[in-house]
Coordinates of C-alpha atoms in Angstrom, one line a residue:
X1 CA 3.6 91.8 71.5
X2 CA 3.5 93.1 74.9
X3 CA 5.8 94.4 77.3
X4 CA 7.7 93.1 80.5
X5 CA 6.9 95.5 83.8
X6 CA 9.8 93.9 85.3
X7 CA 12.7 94.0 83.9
X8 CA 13.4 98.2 84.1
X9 CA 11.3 98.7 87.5
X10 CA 13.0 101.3 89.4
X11 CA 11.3 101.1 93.5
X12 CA 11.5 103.5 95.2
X13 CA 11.1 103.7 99.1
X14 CA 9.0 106.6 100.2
X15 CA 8.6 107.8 104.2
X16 CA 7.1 106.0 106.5
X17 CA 3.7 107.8 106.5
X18 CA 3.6 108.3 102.6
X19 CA 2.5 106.0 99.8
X20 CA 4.5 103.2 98.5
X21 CA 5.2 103.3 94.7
X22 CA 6.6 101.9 91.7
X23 CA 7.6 103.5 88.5
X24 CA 7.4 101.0 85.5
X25 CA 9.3 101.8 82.3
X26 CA 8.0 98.8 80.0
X27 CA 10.2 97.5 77.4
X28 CA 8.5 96.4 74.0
X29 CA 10.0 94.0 72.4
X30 CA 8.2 95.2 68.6
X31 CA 9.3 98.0 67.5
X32 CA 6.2 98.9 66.1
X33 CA 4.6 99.3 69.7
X34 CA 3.9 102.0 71.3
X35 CA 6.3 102.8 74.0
X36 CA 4.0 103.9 77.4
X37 CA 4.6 104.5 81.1
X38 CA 2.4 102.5 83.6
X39 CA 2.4 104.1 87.1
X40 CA 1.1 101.8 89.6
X41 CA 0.1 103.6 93.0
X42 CA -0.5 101.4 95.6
X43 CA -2.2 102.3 98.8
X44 CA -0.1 101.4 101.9
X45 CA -2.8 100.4 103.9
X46 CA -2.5 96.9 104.9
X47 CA 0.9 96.3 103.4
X48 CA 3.0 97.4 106.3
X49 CA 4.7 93.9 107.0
X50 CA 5.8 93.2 103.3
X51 CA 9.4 93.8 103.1
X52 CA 11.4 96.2 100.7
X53 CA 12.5 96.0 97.5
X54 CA 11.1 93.7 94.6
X55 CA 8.9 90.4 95.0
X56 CA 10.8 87.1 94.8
X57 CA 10.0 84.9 91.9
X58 CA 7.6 81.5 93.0
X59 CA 9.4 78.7 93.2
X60 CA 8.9 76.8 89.5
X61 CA 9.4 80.1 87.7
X62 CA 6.3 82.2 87.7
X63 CA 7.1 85.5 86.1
X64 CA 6.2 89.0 85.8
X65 CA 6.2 91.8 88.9
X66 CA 3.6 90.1 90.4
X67 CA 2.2 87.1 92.3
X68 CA 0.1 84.8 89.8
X69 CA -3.1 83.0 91.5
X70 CA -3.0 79.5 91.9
X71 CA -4.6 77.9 88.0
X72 CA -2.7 80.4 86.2
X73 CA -5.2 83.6 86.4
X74 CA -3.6 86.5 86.6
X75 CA -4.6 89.1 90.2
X76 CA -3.9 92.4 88.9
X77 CA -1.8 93.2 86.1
X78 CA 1.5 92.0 85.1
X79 CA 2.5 89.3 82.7
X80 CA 0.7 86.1 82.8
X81 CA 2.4 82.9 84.0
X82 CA 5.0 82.1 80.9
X83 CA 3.9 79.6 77.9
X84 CA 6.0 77.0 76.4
X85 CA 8.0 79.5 74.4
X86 CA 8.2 81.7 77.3
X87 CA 11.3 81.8 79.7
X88 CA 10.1 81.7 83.0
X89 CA 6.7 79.3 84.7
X90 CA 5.4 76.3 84.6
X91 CA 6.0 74.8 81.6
X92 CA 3.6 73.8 79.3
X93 CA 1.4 74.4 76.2
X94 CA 1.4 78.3 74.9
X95 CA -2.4 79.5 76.3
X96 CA -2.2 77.4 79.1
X97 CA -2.0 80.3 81.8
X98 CA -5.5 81.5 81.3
X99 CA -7.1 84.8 81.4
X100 CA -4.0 87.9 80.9
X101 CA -3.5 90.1 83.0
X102 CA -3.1 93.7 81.5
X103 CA 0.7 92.8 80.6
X104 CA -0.7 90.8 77.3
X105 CA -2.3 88.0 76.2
X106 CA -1.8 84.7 77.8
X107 CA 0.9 82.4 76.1
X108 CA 2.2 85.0 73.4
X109 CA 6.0 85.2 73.3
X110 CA 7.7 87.0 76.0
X111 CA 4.9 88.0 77.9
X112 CA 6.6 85.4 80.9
X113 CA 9.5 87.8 81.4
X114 CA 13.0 87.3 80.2
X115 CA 15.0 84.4 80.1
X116 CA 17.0 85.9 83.8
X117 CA 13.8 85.8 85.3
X118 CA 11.8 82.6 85.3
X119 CA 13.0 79.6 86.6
X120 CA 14.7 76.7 85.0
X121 CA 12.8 75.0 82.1
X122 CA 11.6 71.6 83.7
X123 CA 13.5 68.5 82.9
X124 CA 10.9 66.0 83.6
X125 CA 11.0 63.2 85.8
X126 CA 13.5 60.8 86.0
X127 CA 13.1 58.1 83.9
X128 CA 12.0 55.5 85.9
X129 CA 14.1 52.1 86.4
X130 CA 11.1 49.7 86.3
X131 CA 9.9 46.8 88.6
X132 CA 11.9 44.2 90.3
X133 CA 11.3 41.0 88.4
X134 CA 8.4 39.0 89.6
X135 CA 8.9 36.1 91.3
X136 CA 5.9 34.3 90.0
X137 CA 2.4 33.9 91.2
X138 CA 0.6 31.1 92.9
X139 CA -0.4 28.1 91.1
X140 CA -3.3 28.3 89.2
X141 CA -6.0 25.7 89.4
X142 CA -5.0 24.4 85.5
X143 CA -1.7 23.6 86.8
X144 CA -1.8 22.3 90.4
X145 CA 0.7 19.6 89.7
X146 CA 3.3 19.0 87.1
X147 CA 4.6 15.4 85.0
X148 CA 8.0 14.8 84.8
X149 CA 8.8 14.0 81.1
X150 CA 12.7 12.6 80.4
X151 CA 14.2 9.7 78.7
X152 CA 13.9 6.2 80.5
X153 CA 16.4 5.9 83.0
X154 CA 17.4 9.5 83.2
X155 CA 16.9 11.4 86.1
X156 CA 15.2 15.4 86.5
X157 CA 16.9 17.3 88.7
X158 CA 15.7 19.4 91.5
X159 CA 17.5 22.9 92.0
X160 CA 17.4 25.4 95.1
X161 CA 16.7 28.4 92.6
X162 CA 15.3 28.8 89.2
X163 CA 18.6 28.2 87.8
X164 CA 21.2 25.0 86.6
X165 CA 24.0 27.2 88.5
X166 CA 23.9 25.5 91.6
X167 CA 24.3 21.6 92.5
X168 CA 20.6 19.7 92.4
X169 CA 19.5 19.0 95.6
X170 CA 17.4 16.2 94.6
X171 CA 16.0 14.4 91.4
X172 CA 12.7 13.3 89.9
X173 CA 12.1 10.4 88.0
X174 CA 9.9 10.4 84.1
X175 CA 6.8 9.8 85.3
X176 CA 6.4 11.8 88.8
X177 CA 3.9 13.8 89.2
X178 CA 4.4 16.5 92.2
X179 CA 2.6 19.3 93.6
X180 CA 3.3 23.0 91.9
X181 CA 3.8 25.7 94.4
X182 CA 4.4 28.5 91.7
X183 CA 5.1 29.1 88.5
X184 CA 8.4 31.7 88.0
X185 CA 11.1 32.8 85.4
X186 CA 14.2 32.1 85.6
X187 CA 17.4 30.7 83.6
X188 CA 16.3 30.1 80.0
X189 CA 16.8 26.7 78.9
X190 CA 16.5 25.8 75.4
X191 CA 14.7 28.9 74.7
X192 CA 12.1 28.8 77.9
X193 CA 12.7 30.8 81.1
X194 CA 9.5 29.1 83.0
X195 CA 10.3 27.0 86.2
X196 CA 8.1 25.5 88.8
X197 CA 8.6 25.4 92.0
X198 CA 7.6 22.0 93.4
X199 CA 7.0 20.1 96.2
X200 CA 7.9 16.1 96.4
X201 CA 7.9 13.7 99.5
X202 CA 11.5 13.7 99.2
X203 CA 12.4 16.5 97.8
X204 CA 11.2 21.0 97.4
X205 CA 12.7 23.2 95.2
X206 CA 12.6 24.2 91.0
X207 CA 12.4 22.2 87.6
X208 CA 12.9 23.5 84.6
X209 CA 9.6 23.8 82.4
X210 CA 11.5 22.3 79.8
X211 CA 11.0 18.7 81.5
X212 CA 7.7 19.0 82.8
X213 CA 4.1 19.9 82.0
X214 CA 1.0 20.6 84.0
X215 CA -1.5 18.1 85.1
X216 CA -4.8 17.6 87.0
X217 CA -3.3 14.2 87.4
X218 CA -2.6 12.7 91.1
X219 CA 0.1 10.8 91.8
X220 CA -0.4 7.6 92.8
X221 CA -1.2 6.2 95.9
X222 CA 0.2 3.1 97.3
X223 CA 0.0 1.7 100.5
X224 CA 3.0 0.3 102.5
X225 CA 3.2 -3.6 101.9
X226 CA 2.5 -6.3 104.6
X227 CA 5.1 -8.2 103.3
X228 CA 7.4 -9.0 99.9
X229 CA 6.2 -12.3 98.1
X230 CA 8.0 -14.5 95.8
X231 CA 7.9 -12.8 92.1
X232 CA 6.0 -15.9 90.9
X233 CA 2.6 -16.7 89.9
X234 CA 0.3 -18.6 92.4
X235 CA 1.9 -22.1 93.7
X236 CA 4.6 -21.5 90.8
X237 CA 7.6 -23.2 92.1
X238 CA 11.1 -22.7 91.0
X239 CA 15.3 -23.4 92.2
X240 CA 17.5 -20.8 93.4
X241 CA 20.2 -20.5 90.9
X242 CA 22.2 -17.6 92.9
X243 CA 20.8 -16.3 96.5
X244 CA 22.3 -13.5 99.1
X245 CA 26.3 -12.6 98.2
X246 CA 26.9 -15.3 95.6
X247 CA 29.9 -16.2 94.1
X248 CA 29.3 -15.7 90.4
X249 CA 28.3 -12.1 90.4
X250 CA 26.0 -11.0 93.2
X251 CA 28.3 -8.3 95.6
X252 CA 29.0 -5.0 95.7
X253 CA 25.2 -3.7 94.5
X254 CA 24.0 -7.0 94.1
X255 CA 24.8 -8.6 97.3
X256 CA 21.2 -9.2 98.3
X257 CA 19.8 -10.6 94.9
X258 CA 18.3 -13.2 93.8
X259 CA 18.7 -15.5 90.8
X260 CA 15.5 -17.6 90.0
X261 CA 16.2 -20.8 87.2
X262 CA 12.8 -20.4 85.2
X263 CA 12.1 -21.7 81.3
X264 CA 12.2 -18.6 78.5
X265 CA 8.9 -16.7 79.0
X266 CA 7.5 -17.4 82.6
X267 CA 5.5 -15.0 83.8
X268 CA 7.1 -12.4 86.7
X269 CA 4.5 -10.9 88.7
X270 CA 5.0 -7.7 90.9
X271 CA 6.0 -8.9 94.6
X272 CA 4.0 -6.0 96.4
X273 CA 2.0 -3.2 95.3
X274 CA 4.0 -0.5 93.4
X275 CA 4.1 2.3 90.8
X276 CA 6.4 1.6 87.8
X277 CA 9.3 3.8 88.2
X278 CA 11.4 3.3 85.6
X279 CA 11.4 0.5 82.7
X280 CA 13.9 -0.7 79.8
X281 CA 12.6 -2.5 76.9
X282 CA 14.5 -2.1 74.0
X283 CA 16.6 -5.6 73.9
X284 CA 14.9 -7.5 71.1
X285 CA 15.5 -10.6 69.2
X286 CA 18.4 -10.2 66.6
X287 CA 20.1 -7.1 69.2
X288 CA 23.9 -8.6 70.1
X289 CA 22.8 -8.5 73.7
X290 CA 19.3 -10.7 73.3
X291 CA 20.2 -14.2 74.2
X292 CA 22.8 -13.0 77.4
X293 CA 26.2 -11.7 76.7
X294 CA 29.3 -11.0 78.4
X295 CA 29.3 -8.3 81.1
X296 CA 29.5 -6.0 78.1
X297 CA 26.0 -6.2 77.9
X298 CA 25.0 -5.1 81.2
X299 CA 22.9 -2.0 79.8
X300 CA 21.2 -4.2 77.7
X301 CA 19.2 -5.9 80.1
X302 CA 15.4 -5.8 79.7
X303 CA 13.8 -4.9 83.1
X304 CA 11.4 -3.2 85.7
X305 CA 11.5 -1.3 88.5
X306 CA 8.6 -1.1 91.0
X307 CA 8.8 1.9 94.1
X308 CA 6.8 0.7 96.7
X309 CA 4.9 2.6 99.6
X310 CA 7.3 2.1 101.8
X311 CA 9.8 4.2 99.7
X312 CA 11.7 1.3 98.7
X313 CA 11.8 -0.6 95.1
X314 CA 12.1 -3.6 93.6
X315 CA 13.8 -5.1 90.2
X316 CA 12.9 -7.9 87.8
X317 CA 15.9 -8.0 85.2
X318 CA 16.8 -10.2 82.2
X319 CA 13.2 -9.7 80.6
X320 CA 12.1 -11.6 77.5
X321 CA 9.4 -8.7 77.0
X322 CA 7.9 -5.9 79.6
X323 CA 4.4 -5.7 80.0
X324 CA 3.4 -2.4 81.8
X325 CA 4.3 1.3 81.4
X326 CA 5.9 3.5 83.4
X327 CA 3.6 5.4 85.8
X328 CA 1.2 2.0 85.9
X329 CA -0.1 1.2 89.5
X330 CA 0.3 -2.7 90.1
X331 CA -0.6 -4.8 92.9
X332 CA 0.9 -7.9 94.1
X333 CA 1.0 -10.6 91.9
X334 CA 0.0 -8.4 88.7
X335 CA 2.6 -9.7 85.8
X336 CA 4.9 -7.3 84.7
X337 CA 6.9 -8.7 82.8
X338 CA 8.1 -12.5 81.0
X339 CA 11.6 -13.8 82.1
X340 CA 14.4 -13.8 79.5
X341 CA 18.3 -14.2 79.3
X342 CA 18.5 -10.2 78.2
X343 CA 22.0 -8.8 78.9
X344 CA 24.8 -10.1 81.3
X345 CA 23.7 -13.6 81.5
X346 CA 24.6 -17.0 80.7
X347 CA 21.0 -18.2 80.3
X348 CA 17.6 -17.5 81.0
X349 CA 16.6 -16.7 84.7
X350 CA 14.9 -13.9 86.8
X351 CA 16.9 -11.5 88.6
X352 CA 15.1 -9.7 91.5
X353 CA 16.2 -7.8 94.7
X354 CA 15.0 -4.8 97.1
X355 CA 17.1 -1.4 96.5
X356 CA 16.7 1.7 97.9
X357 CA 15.5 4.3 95.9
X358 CA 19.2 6.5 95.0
X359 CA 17.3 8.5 92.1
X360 CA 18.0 5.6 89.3
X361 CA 17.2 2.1 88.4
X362 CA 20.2 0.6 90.1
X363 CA 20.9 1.5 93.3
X364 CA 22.4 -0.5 96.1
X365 CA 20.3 -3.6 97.4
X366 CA 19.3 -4.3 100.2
X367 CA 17.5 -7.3 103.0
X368 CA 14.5 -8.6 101.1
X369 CA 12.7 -11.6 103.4
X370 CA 9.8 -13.1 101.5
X371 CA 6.7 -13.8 103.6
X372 CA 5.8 -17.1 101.7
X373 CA 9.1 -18.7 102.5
X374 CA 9.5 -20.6 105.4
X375 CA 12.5 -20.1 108.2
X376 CA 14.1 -17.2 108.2
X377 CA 12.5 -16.3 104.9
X378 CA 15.7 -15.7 103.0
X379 CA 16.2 -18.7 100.6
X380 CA 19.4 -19.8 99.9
X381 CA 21.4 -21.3 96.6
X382 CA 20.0 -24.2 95.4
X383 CA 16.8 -23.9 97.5
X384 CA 13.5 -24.8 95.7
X385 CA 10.8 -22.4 96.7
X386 CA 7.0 -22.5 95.8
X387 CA 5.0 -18.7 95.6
X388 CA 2.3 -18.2 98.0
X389 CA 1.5 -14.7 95.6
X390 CA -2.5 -15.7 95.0
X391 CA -5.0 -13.3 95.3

């Protein structure tokens, strides 16, 4: 065990021209040490501007009577700089102050002073709070575009933040495929917090992972017709049962459809290029709603919806059977479906019109002129039209 120079120190301040001087009673902590006086005389040469009385403690705790060198090495004698069990220093391991000084060896107990004269043990840092969430990084080339995936006839919807708490500001249909501009985290929903951020023609903003995958896919291109044809084969000619804002059921929605009196089964071909955007096929024979029904059976209507470059679509309702898949590029005159008496009807027929595109498969109709019929090109009731949709 050694002894603390410090703590019993008596200075005294001699005259100007004599010596300055310390007397040093160490205190020994064992009992079994021998008690000794250290007299340090120091020359006054060169010290003239230190002031009097005893040396401040460095800041952080160093200990002992004197200064301790920068790494932990002692100057000239007094305690090294304190170890982990001592009061005063840096903290850190016992040993860690290197080479003693004559006050002891490095790191044994006490040799940094008492607990009055060393600085306050070190708390360590605060704990720190962590990062800010990441927002997500760019899309990677795996994922450059995502596929909407949801039930037929449902809708996705589009939300200004990575989130279900704010109204959609748009919707994607099953099928879309749309340009990824990130990938972030979000809302969970159903156990996944992963949204994309997209990019649409019509619409920017996030969809949940949940509802849509990645995919090298592109999304279709079609170009913006010259013209709507009839939605019958080559020089197939047919009557207009019902035409623009008919009496038995075409307002409201409906106002500009068409009715088109056609045997079970003729073949209804797409009246411009178009993507299949949404498609209903589950009417079959023995369903209550098969052979027509009353206006009860409205949902049960077999049909398909074509979107067009021109951002507008077009319907072909009351299908016998559907034959394309959703996502499917047609052009004109491709058959897409064979005509029925599927839902509200009173007998087989085709039901066609324009819409706009509102986010679902009925939306409100609009003009549709057909370029293979004479006049104004808008047939009327009754009317017996023949298709000029060849190749």
């Amino acid at each position: 065990m050694v002894a603390s120079p410090r703590r019993n120190a008596r200075w005294f301040a001699p005259s100007p021209a004599g010596p300055r001087f310390a007397l040093v009673t160490p205190m020994v902590k064992s009992s079994s040490s021998l008690p000794g006086v250290v007299m340090l005389l120091l020359s006054a040469c060169g010290m003239e501007t230190e002031s009097d009385g005893p040396p401040s403690a460095e800041t952080g705790g160093s200990a002992g009577s004197v200064p301790v060198a920068t790494g932990g090495s002692a100057s000239w004698g007094g305690g090294g700089a304190a170890g982990a069990a001592g009061s005063g220093g840096s903290a850190g391991a016992a040993g860690s102050a290197g080479a003693a000084g004559s006050g002891g060896a490095a790191g044994s107990e006490g040799t940094g002073g008492t607990l009055s004269t060393g600085g306050q043990p070190a708390t360590g840092g605060a704990t720190g709070s962590g990062g800010s969430a990441g927002t997500g990084g760019s899309p990677g080339a795996d994922c450059p575009r995502v596929e909407v995936h949801v039930a037929a006839g449902a809708t996705l919807n589009v939300r200004p933040t990575p989130s279900t708490s704010q109204a959609a500001v748009g919707t994607l249909d099953d099928g879309d495929i749309v340009d990824v501009l990130s990938e972030v985290q979000g809302e969970v929903v159903n156990g996944n917090a992963t949204w994309y951020k997209i990019k649409a023609p019509s619409v920017t903003g996030y969809v949940s992972a949940n509802y849509a995958t990645c995919t090298i896919k592109k999304p279709p291109t079609v170009t913006t017709p010259d013209g709507y044809y009839l939605p019958l084969e080559c020089k197939k000619s047919a009557k207009i049962a019902q035409g623009n804002n008919g009496s038995f059921s075409h307002q409201g929605k409906s106002y500009y459809a068409y009715d088109f009196s056609i045997p079970l089964n003729t073949p209804m071909v797409a009246m411009a290029d178009g993507v299949v955007k949404y498609l209903y096929d589950k009417t079959g024979p023995g369903d209550a709603c098969y052979n027509g029904g009353p206006s009860s059976c409205f949902p049960y209507a077999n049909y398909v919806v074509l979107k067009h470059g021109d951002g507008k679509l077009t319907t072909y309702k009351h299908l016998n059977k559907v034959k394309v898949t959703l996502g499917q590029v047609v052009k004109r005159g491709t058959v897409i479906g064979l005509s029925g008496s599927t839902g509200y009807s009173t007998g087989p027929h085709a039901h066609v019109m324009r819409m706009d595109d509102c986010g679902q498969y009925s939306c409100q109709s609009i003009p549709l002129k057909f370029a293979d019929v004479g006049g104004d090109h808008v047939p009327d009731t009754g009317q017996t039209v023949t298709s000029g949709n060849c190749p």
